[in-house]
PDB file of C-alpha atoms in Angstrom:
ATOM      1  CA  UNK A   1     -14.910 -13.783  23.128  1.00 82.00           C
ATOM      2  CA  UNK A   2     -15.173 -10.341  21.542  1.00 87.00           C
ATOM      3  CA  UNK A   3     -13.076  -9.827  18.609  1.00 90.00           C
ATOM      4  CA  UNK A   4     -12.609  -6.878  15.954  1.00 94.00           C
ATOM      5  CA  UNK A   5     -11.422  -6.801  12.488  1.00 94.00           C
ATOM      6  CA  UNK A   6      -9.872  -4.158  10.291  1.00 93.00           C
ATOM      7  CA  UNK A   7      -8.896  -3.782   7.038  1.00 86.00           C
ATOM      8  CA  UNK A   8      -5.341  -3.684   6.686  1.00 82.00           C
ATOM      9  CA  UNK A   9      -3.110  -0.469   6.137  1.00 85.00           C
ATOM     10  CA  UNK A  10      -1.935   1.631   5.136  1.00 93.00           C
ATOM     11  CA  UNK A  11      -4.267   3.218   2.952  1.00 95.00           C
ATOM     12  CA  UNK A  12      -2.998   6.277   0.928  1.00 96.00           C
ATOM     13  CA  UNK A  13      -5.169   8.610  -0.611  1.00 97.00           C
ATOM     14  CA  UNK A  14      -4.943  11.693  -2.609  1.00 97.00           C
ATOM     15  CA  UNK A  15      -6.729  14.898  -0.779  1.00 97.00           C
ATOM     16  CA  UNK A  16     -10.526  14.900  -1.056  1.00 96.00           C
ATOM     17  CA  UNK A  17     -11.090  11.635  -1.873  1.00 97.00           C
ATOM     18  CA  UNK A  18     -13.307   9.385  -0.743  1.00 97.00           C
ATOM     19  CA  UNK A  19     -12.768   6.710   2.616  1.00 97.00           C
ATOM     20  CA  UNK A  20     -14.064   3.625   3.679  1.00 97.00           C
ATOM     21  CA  UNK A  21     -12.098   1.735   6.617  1.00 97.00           C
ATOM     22  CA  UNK A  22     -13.880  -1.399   7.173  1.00 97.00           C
ATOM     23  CA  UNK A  23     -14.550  -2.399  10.759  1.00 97.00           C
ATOM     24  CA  UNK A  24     -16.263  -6.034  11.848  1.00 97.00           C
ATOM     25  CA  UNK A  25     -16.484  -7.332  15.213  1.00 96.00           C
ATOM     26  CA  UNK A  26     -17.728 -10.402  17.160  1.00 94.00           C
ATOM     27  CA  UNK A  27     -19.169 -10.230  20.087  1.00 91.00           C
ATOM     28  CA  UNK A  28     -21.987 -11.042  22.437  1.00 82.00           C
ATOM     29  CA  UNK A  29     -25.176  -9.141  23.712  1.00 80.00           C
ATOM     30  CA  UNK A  30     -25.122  -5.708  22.051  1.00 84.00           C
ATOM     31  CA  UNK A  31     -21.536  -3.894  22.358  1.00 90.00           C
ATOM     32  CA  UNK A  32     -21.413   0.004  21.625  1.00 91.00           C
ATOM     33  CA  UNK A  33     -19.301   0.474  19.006  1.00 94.00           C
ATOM     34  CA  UNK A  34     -16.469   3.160  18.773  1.00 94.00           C
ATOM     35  CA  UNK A  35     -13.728   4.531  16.624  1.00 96.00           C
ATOM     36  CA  UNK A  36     -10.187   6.447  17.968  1.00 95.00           C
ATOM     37  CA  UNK A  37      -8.113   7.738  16.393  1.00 95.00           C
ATOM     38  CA  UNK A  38      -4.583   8.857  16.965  1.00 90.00           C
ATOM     39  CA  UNK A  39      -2.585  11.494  14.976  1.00 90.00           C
ATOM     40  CA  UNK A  40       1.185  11.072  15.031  1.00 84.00           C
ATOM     41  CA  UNK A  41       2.799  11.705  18.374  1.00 77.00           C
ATOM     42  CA  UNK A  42      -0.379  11.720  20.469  1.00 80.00           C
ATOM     43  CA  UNK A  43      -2.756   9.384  22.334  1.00 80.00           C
ATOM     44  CA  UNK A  44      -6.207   8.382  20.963  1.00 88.00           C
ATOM     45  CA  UNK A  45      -9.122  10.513  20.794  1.00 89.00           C
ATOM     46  CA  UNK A  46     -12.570   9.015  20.717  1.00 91.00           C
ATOM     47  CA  UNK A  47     -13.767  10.035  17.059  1.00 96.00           C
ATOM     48  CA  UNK A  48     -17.130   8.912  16.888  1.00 96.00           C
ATOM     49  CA  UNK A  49     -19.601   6.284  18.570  1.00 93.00           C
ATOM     50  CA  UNK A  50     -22.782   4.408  18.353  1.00 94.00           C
ATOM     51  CA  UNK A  51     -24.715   2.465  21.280  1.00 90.00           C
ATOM     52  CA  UNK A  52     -27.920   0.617  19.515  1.00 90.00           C
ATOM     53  CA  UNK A  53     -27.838  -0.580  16.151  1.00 93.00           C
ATOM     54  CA  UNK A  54     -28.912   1.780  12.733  1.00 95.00           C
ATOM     55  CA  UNK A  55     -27.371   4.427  15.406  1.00 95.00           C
ATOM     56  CA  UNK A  56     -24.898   6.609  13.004  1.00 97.00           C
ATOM     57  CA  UNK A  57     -21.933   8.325  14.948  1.00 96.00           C
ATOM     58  CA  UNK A  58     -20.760  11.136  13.043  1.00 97.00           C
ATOM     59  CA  UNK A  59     -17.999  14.185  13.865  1.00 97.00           C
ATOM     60  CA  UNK A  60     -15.812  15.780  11.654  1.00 95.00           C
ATOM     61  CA  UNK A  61     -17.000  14.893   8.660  1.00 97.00           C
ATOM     62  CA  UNK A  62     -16.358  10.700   9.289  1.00 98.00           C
ATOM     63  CA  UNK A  63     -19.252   8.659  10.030  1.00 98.00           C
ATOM     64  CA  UNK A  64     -20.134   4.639  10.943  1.00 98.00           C
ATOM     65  CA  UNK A  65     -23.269   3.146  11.413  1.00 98.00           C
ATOM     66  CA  UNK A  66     -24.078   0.336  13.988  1.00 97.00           C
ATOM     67  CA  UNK A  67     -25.299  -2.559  11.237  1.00 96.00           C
ATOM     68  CA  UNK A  68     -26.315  -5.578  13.183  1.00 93.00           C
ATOM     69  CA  UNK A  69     -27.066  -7.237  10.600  1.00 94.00           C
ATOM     70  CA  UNK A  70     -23.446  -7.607   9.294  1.00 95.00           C
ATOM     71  CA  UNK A  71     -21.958  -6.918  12.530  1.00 96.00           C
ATOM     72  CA  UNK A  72     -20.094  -3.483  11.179  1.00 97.00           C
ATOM     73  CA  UNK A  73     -19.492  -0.461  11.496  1.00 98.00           C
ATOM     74  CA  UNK A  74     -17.214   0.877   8.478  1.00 98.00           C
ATOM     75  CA  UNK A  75     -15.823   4.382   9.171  1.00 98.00           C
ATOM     76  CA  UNK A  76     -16.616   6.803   5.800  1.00 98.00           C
ATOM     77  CA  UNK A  77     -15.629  10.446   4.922  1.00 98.00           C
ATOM     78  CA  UNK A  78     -16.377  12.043   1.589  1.00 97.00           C
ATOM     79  CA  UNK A  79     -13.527  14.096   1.175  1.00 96.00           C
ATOM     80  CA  UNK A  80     -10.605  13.625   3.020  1.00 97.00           C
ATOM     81  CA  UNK A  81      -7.685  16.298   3.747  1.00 97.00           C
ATOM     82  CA  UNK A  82      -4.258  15.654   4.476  1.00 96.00           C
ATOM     83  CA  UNK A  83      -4.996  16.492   8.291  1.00 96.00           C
ATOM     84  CA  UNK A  84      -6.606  13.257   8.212  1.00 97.00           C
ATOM     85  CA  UNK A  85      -3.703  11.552   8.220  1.00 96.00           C
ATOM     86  CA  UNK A  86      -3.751   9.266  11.281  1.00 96.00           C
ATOM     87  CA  UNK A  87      -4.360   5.762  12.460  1.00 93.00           C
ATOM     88  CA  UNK A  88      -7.628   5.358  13.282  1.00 96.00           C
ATOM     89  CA  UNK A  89      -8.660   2.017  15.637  1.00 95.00           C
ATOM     90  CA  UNK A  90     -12.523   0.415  15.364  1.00 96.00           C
ATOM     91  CA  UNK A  91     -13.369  -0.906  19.528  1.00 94.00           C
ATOM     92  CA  UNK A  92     -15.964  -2.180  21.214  1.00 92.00           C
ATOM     93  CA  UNK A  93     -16.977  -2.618  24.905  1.00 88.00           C
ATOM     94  CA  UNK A  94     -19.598  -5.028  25.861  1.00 77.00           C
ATOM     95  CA  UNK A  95     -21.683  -2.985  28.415  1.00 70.00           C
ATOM     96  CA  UNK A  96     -23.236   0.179  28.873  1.00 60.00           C
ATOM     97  CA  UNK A  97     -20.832   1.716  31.148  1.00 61.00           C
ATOM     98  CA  UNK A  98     -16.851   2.300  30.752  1.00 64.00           C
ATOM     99  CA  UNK A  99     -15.755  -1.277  30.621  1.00 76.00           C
ATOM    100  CA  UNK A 100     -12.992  -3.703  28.581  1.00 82.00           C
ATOM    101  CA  UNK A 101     -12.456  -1.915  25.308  1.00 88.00           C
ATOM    102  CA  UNK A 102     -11.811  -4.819  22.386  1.00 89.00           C
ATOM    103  CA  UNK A 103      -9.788  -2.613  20.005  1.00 92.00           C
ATOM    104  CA  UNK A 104      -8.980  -3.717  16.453  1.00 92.00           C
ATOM    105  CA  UNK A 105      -5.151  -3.187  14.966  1.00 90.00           C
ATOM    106  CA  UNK A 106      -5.305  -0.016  13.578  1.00 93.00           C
ATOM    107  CA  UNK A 107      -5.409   1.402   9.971  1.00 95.00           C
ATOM    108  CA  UNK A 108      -2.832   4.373   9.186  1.00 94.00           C
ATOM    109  CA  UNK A 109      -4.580   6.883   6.749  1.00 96.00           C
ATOM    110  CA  UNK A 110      -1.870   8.862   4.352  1.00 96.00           C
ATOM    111  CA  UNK A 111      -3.110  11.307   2.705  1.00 97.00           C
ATOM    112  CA  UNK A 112      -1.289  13.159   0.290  1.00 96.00           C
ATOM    113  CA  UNK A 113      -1.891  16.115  -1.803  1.00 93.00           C
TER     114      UNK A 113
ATOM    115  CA  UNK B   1     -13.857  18.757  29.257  1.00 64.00           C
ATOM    116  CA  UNK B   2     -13.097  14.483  30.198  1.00 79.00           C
ATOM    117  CA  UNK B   3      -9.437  15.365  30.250  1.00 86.00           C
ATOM    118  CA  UNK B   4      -6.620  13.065  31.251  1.00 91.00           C
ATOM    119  CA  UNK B   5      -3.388  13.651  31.569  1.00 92.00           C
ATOM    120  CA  UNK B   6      -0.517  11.211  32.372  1.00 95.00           C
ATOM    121  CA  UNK B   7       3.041  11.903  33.835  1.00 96.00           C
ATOM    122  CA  UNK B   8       5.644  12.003  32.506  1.00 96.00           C
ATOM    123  CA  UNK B   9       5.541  11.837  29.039  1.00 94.00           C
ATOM    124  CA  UNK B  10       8.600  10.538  28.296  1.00 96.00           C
ATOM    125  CA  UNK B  11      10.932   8.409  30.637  1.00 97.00           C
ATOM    126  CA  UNK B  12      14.522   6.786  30.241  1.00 97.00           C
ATOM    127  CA  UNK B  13      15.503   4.604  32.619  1.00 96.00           C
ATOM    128  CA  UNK B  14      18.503   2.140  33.232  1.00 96.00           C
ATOM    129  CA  UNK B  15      17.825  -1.927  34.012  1.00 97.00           C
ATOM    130  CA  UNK B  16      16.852  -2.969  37.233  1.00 96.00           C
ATOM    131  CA  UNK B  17      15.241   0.480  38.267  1.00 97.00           C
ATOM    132  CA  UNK B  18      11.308   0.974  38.598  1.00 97.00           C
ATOM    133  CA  UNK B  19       8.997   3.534  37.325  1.00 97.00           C
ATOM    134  CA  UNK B  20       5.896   5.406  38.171  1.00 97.00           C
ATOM    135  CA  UNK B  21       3.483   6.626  35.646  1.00 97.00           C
ATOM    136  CA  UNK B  22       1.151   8.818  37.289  1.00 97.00           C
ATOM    137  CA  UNK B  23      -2.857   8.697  35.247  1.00 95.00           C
ATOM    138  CA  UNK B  24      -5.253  11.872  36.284  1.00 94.00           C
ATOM    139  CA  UNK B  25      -8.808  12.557  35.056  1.00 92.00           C
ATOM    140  CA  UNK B  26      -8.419  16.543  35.201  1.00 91.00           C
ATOM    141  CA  UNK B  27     -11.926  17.894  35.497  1.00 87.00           C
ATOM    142  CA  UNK B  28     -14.187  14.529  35.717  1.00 87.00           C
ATOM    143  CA  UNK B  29     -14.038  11.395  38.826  1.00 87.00           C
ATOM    144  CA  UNK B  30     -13.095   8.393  37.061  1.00 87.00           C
ATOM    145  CA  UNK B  31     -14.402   5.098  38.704  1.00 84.00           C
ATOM    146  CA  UNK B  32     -12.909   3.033  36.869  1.00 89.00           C
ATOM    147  CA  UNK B  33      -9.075   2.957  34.877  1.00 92.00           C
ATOM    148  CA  UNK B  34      -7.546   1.136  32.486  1.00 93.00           C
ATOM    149  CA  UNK B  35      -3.823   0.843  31.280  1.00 96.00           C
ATOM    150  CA  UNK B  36      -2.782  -0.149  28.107  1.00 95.00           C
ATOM    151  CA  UNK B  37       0.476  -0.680  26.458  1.00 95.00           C
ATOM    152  CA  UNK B  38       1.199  -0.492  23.055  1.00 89.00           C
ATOM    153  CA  UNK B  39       3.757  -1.988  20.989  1.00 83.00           C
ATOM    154  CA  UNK B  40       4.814  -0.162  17.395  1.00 77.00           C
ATOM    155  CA  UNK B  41       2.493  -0.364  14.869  1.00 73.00           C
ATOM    156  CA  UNK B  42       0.464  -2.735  16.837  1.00 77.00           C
ATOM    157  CA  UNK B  43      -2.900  -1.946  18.983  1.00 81.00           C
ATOM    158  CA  UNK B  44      -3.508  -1.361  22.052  1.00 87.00           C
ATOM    159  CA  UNK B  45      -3.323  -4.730  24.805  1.00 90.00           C
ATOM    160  CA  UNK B  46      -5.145  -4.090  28.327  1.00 92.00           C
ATOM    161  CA  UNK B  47      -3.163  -4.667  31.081  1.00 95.00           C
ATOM    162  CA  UNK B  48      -5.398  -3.776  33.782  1.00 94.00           C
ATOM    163  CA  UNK B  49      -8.495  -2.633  34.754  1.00 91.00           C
ATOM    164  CA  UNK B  50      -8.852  -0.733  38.576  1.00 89.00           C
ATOM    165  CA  UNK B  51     -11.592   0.431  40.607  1.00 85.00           C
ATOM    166  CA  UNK B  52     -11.413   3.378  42.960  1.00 81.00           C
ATOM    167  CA  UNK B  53     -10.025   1.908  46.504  1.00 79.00           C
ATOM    168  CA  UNK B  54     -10.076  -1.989  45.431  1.00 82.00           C
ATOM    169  CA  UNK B  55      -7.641  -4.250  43.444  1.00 86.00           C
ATOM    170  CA  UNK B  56      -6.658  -4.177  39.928  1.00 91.00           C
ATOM    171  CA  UNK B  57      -7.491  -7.367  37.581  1.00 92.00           C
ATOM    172  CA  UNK B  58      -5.028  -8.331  35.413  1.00 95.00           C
ATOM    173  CA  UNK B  59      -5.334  -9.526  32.108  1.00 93.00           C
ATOM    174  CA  UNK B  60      -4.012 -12.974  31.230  1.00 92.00           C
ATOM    175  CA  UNK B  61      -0.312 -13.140  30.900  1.00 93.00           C
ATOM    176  CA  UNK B  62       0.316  -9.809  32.675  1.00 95.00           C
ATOM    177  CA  UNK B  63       2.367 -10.360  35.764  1.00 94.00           C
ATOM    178  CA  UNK B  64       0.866  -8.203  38.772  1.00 92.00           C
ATOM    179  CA  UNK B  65       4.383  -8.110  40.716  1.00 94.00           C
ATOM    180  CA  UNK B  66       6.218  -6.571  38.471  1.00 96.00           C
ATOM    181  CA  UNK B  67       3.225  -3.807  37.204  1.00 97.00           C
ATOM    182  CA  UNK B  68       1.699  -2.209  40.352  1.00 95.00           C
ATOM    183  CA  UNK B  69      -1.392  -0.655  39.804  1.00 94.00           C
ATOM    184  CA  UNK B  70      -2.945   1.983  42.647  1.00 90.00           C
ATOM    185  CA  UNK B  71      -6.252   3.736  42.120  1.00 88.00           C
ATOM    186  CA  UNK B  72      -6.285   5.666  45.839  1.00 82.00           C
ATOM    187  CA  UNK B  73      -8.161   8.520  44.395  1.00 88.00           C
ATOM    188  CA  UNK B  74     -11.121   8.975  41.805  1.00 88.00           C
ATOM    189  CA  UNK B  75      -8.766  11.545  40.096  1.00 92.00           C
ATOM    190  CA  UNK B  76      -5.080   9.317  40.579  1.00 93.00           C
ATOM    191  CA  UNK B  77      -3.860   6.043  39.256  1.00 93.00           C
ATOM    192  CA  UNK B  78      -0.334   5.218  39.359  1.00 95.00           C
ATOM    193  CA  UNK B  79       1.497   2.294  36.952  1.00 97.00           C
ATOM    194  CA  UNK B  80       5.200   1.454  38.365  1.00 97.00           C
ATOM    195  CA  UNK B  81       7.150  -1.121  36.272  1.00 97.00           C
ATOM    196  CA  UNK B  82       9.228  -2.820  39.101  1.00 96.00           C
ATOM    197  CA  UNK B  83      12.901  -3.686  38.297  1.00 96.00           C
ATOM    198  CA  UNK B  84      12.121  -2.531  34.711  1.00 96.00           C
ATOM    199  CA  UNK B  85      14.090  -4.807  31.901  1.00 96.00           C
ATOM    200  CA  UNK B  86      14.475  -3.461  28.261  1.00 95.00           C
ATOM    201  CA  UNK B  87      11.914  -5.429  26.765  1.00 94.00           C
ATOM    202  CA  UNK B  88       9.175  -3.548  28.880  1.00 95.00           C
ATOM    203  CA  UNK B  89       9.954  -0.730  26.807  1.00 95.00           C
ATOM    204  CA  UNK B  90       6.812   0.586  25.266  1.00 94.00           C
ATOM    205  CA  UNK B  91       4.283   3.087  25.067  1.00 93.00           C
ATOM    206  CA  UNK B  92       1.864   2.992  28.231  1.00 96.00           C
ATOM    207  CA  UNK B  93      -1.175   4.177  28.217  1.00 95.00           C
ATOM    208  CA  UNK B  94      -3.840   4.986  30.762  1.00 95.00           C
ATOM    209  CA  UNK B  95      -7.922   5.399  30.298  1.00 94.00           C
ATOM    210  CA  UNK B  96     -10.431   6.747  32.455  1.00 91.00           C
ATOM    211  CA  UNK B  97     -14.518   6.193  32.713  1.00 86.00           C
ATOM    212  CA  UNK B  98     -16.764   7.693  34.473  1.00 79.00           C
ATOM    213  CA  UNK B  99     -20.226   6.734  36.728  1.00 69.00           C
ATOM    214  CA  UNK B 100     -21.800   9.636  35.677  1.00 68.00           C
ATOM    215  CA  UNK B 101     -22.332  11.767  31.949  1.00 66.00           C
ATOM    216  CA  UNK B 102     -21.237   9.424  29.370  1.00 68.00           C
ATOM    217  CA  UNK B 103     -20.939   6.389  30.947  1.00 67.00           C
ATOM    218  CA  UNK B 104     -19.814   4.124  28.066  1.00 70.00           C
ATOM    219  CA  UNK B 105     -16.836   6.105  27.016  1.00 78.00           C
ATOM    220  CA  UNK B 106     -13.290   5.932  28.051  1.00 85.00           C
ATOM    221  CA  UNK B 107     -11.105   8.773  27.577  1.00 89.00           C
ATOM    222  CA  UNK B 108      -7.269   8.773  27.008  1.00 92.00           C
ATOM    223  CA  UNK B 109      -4.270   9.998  28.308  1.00 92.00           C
ATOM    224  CA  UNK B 110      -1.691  11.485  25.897  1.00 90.00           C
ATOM    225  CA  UNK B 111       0.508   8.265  26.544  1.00 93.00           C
ATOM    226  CA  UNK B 112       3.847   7.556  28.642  1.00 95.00           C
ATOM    227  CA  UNK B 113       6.946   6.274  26.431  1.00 94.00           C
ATOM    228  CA  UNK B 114       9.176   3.981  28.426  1.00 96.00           C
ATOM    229  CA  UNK B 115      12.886   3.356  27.074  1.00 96.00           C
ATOM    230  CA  UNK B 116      14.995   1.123  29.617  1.00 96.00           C
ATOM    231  CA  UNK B 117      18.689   1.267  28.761  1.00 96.00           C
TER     232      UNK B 117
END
């Protein structure tokens, strides 16, 4: 079945450093690949995406490319602010259209100042 | 626009009683819904997955009696946790997709936290 891993939280960074959240998933066929995120007190917001592989989602500063090849798709800003703080969740779904979302457990980003 | 909105988003309730949570897609037809729940500081688990006019499947280990799932509309699902019990306590939350635009996308409601007494 389909399956995604995260690295564990929390991670706690000072302002305008550098992120990496490491996403890998398992699954069959060729999932699009997503990352939420949801800021305290609120629901999840689609963040970025990617549909084929060597696609790069990118939005507010955070992007992930699709790598087949080692079935990621690690989330990366260059300079993070404290507004980033958040937990941010790496999914999949295994067709083209709206289906079953496989999401991993979450990462909570701190950052401080 | 692909805004959902869920109602209420808060709700108390004492043991034994049931609850509706009411899922809308605001400005888009959603074919398809999905709730989730969430437990704290854990991800998401899918409960259910509905169609527009047809039956909700249920994930394994969910018990269909006791969450009733209704998609009448393509703009209206409705969760109610039958004779609710403290440990159904959680954070529900509902997702909509759509036929048409971006079809591989869901989009989120803001979340419904359950307390039973």
């Amino acid at each position: 079945g389909n399956s995604v891993t995260q690295m564990e939280g929390p991670v706690t960074l000072s302002e305008e450093a550098f992120l990496t959240i490491n996403c890998t998933y398992t699954a069959t066929g060729y999932p699009s690949l997503f990352w939420y995120v949801q800021y305290p007190g609120e629901g999840l917001q689609l963040l970025l995406k990617a549909t084929k592989a060597d696609d790069k989602g990118s939005n507010k500063g955070f992007e992930a490319t699709y790598r087949k090849e080692t079935t990621s798709f690690h989330l990366e800003k260059g300079s993070v602010q404290v507004s980033d703080s958040a937990v941010y969740f790496c999914a999949l779904s295994d067709t083209g259209t709206a289906s079953k979302l496989t999401f991993g457990t979450g990462t909570r980003l701190q950052v401080t100042l | 626009g692909a805004v959902v909105s869920q109602h209420p988003s808060r709700v108390i309730c004492k043991s034994g009683t049931s609850v509706k949570i009411e899922c809308r897609s605001l400005d888009f037809q959603a074919t398809t819904m999905f709730w989730y729940r969430q437990f704290p500081k854990q991800s998401l688990m899918l409960m259910a997955t509905s169609n527009e006019g047809s039956k909700a499947t249920y994930e394994q280990g969910v018990e269909k009696d006791k969450f009733l799932i209704n998609h009448a509309s393509l703009t209206l699902s409705t969760l109610t946790v039958t004779s609710a019990h403290p440990e159904d306590s959680s954070f529900y939350i509902c997702s909509a997709g759509t036929a048409s635009g971006d079809t591989d996308t869901q989009y989120f409601g803001p979340g419904t936290r359950l307390t039973v007494l």
